[in-house]
Short mmCIF file of C-alpha atoms and ligand atoms in Angstrom, two decimals:
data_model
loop_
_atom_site.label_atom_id
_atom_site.label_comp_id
_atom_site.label_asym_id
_atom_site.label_seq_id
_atom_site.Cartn_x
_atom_site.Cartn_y
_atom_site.Cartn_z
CA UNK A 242 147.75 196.84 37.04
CA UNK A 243 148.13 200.39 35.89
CA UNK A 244 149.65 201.52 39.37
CA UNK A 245 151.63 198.44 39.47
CA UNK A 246 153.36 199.70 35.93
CA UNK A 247 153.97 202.64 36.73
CA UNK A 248 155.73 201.76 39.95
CA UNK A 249 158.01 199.16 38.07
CA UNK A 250 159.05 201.88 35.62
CA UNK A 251 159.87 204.37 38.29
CA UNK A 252 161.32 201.48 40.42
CA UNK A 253 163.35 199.73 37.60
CA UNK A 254 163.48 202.06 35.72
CA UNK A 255 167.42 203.11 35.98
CA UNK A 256 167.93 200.03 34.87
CA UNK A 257 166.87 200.35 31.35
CA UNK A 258 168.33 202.07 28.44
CA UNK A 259 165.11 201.87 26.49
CA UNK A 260 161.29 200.90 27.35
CA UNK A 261 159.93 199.21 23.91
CA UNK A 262 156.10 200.03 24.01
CA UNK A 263 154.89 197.54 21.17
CA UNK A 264 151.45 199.15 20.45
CA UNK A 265 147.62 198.98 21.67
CA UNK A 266 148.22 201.81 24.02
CA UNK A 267 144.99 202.58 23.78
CA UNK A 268 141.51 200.14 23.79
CA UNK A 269 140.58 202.17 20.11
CA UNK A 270 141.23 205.24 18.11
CA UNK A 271 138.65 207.49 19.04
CA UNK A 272 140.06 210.91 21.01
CA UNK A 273 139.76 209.84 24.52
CA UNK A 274 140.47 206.37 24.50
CA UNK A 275 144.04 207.86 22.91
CA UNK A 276 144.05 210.77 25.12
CA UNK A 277 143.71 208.07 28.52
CA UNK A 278 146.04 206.33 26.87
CA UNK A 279 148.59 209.06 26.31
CA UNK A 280 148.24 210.67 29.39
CA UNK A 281 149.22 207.08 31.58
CA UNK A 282 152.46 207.61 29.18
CA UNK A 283 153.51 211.30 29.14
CA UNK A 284 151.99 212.82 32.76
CA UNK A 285 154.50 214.01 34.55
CA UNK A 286 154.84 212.47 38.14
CA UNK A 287 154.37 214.48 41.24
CA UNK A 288 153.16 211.66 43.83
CA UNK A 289 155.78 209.32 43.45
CA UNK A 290 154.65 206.93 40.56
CA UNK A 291 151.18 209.35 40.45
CA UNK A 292 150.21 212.15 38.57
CA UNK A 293 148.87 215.57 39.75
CA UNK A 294 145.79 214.01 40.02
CA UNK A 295 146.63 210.73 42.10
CA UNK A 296 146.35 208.69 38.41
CA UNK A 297 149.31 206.24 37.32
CA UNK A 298 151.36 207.65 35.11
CA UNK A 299 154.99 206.32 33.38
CA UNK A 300 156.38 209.44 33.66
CA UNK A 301 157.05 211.23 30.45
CA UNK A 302 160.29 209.96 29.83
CA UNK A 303 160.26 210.89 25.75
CA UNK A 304 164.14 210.24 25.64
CA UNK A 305 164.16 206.42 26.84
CA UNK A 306 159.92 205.57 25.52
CA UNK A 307 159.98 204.22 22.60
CA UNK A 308 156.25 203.53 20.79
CA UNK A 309 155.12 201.92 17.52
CA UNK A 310 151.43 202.00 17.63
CA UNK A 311 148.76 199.25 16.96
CA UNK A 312 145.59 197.75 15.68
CA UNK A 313 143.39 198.87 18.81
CA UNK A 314 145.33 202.71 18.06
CA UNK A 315 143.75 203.08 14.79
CA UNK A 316 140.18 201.19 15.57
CA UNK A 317 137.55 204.45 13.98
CA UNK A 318 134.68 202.90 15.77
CA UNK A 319 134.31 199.83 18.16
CA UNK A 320 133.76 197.40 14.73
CA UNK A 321 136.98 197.55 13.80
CA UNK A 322 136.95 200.32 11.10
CA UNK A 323 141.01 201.32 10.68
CA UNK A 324 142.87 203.91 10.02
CA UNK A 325 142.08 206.42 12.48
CA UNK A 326 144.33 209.74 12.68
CA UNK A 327 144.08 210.29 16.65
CA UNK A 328 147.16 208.22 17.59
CA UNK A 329 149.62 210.49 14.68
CA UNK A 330 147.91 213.31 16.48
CA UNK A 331 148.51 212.59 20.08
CA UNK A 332 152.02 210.62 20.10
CA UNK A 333 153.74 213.13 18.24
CA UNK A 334 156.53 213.25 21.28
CA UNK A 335 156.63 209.40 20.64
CA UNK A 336 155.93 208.80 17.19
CA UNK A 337 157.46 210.69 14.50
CA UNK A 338 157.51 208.59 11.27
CA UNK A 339 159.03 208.88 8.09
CA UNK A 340 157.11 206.44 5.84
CA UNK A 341 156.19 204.57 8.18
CA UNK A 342 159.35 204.31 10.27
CA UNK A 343 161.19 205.31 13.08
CA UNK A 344 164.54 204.58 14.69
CA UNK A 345 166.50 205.39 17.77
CA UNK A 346 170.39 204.18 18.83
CA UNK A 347 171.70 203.21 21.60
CA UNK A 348 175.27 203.50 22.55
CA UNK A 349 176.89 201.36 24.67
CA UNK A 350 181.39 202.05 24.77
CA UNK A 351 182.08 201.22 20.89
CA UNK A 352 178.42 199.34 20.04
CA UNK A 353 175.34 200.75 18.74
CA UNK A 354 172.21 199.18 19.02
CA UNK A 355 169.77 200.77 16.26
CA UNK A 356 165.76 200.39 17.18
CA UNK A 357 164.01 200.78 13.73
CA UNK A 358 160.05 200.35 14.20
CA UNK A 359 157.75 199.99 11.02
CA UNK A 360 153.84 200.59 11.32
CA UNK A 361 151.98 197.92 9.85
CA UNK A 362 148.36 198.76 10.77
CA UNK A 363 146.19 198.95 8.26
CA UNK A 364 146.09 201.69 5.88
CA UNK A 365 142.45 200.84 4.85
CA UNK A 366 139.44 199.19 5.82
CA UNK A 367 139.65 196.54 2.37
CA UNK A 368 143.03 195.35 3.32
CA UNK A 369 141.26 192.62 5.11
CA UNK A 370 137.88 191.56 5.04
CA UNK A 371 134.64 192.38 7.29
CA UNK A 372 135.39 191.87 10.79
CA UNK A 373 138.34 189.61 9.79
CA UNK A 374 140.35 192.91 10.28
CA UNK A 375 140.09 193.41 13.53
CA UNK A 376 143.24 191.59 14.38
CA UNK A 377 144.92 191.69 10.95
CA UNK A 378 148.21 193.92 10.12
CA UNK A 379 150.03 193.93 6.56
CA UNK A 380 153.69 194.06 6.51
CA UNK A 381 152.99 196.77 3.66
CA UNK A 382 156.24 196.62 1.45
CA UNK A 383 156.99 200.32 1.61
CA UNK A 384 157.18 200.52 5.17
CA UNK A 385 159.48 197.23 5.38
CA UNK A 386 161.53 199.02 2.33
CA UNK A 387 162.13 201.86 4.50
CA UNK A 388 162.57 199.81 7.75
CA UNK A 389 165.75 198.06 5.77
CA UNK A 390 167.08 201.39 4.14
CA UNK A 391 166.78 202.76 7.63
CA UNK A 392 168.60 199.96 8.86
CA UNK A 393 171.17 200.52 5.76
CA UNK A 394 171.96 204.11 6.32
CA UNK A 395 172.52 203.69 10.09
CA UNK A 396 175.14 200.94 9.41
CA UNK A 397 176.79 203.62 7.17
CA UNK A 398 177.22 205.39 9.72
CA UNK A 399 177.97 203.42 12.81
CA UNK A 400 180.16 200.24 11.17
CA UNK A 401 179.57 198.07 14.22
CA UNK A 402 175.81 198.63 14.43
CA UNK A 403 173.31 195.66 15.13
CA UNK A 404 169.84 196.14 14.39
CA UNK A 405 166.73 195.45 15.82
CA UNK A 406 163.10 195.80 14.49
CA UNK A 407 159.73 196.42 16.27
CA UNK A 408 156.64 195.89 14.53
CA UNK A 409 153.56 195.41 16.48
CA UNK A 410 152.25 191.88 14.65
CA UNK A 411 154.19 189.32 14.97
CA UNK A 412 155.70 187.68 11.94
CA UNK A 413 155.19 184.19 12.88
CA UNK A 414 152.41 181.36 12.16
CA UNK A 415 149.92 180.76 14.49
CA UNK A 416 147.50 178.20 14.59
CA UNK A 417 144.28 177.81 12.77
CA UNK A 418 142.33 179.13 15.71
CA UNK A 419 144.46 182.26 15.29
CA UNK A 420 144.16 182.75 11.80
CA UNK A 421 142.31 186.22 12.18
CA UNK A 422 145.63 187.72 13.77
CA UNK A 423 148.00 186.55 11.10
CA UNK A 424 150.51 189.29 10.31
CA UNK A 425 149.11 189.78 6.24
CA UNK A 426 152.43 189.26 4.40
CA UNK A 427 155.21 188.21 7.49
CA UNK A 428 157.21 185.83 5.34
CA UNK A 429 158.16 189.05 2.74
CA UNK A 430 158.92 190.80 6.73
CA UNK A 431 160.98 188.31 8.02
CA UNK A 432 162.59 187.04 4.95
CA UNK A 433 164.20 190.79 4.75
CA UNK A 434 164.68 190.76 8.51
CA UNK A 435 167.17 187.65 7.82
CA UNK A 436 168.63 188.99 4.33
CA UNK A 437 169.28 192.43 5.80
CA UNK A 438 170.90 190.44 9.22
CA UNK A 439 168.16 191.72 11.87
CA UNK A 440 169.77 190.33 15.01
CA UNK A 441 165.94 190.39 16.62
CA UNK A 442 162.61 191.15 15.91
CA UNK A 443 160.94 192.23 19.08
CA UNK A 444 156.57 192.35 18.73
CA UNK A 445 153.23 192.20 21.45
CA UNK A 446 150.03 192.02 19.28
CA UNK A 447 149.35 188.46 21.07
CA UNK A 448 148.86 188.95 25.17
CA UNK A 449 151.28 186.51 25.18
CA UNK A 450 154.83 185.46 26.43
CA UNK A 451 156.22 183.83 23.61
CA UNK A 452 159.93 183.11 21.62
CA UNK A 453 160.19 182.18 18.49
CA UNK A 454 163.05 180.59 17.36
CA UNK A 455 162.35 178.65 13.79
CA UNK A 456 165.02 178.01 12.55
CA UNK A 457 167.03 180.05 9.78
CA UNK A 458 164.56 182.84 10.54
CA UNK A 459 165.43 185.98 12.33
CA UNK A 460 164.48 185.25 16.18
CA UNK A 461 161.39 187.05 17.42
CA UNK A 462 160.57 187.53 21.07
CA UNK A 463 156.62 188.30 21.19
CA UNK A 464 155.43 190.56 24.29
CA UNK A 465 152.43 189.93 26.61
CA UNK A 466 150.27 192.49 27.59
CA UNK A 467 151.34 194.97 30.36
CA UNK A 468 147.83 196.22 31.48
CA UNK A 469 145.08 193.75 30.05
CA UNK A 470 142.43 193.11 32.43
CA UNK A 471 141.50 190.03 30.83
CA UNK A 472 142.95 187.51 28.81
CA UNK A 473 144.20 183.95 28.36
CA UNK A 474 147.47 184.78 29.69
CA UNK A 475 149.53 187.10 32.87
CA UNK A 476 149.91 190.40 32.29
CA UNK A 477 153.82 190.58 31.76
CA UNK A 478 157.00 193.08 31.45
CA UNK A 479 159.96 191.55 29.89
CA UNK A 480 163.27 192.68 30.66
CA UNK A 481 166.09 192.09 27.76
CA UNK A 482 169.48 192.29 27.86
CA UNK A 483 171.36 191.97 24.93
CA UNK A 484 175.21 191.42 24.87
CA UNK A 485 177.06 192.83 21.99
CA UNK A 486 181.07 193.06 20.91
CA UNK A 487 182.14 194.28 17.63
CA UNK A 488 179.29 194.89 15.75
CA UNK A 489 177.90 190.98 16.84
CA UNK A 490 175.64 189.89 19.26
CA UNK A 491 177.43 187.69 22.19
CA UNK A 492 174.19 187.15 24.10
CA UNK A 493 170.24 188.08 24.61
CA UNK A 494 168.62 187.46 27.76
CA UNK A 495 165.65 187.42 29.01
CA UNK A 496 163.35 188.07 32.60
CA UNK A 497 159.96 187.83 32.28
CA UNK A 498 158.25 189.82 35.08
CA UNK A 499 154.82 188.52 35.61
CA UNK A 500 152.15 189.86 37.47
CA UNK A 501 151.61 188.31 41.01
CA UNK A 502 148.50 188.60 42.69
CA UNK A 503 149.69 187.11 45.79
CA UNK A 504 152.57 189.98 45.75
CA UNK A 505 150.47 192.61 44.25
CA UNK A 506 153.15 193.61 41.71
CA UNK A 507 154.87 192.24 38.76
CA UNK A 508 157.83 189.88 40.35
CA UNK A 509 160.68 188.62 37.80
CA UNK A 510 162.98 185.72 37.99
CA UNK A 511 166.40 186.32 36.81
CA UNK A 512 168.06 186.81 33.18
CA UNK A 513 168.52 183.88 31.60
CA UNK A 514 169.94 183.18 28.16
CA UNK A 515 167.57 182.89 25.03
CA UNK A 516 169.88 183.31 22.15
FE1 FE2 B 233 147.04 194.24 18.61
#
């Protein structure tokens, strides 16, 4: 699945203006599940899609990656523990935060496209309870105040700018079943997504392919897992397109590229219109 990635991103690559990378690079926090982790990212490729030593690799692109990390980033130990430092110490080419946050912009003839992720792992082990954290994230308010004054200055400076926000939970309900992966505190994140007119709120978290679209809310489009090797759903890459004039969106579209075992790669459809 690894080699398969790494081919698409060579492959398609040119295609792209940004690769999103929603978090849970790595399976925990401890140094060499982060260093694996960091090296499939930021090894440079000499064998095609392969690294110096025959490994995968996405090819150290640090200009068109963009990262926000996750729960299984900041695992301590394998029960869950939070809050570990080795993914600030590793990512550094890929995750430079202020508070929290991080942005990037995209330009595109007159439009900008501003990418503003917040980090909403947890900051401590008693933000959640017992093993009940494992899955859990809390939209803390400081890092979703800084996510919208990002978002503020950026339109002060680009006056046709449309935003777009990457968290690694996604800020929707989920059923009961689900309840231990409930974004702690999404309705305070997406009710300042809508106020501070977030075209899209793009998240993974969930191994799953799924759009939300309730309505009055900002949309979010929730990312399945690239690499997984298990799971209730395909291992997926999602292509989106997003058509913009005059500081509005037009158009987002969407091609899901699922993994095919028949094909022995990830094989997509075509774009087709979600918003
Ligand atoms: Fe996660």
């Amino acid at each position: 699945m690894a080699e398969a990635s790494a081919r698409f991103v060579l492959e398609e690559g040119e295609n792209f203006d940004l690769f999103v990378v929603s978090g849970d690079v790595a399976t925990i926090g401890t140094k060499e599940s982060i260093a694996a982790a960091f090296n499939f990212i930021d090894d440079k490729r000499v064998h095609e899609y392969l690294n110096s030593q025959w490994r995968p690799t996405l090819g150290a692109d640090e200009e068109r990656f963009f990262l926000v990390p996750g729960n299984h980033d900041r695992y301590r130990d394998i029960f869950g523990g939070t809050a570990s430092p080795e993914f600030d110490r590793a990512f550094t080419k890929y995750w430079r935060p202020t508070h929290g946050v991080q942005h990037r912009v995209i330009q595109d003839g007159d439009s900008h496209l501003a990418v503003v992720a917040g980090d909403f792992c947890l900051a401590t082990d008693d933000e959640a309870s017992g093993l009940n954290r494992l899955g859990r994230g809390k939209a803390h308010a400081e890092v979703v105040d800084e996510m919208i004054s990002r978002t503020a200055n950026l339109r002060g400076k680009y006056s046709d700018l449309i935003a777009i926000w990457v968290v690694h939970f996604p800020p929707i309900g989920l059923p009961w079943k689900e309840s231990p992966l409930v974004l702690i505190d999404a309705d305070y994140f997406r009710s300042q997504a809508k106020r501070y007119g977030v075209a899209l709120v793009l998240a993974g978290h969930l191994h799953r392919n799924q759009v939300d679209l309730s309505p009055n809310q900002t949309p979010v489009i929730c990312g399945g897992s690239m690499c997984v090797c298990e799971g209730t759903d395909h291992n997926w890459i999602h292509g989106i397109e997003i058509e913009c004039e005059g500081g509005e969106v037009r158009e987002v579209r969407k091609n899901d590229f699922v993994w095919n075992d028949n094909v022995g790669d990830f094989v997509g459809t075509s774009f087709s219109r979600i918003l």
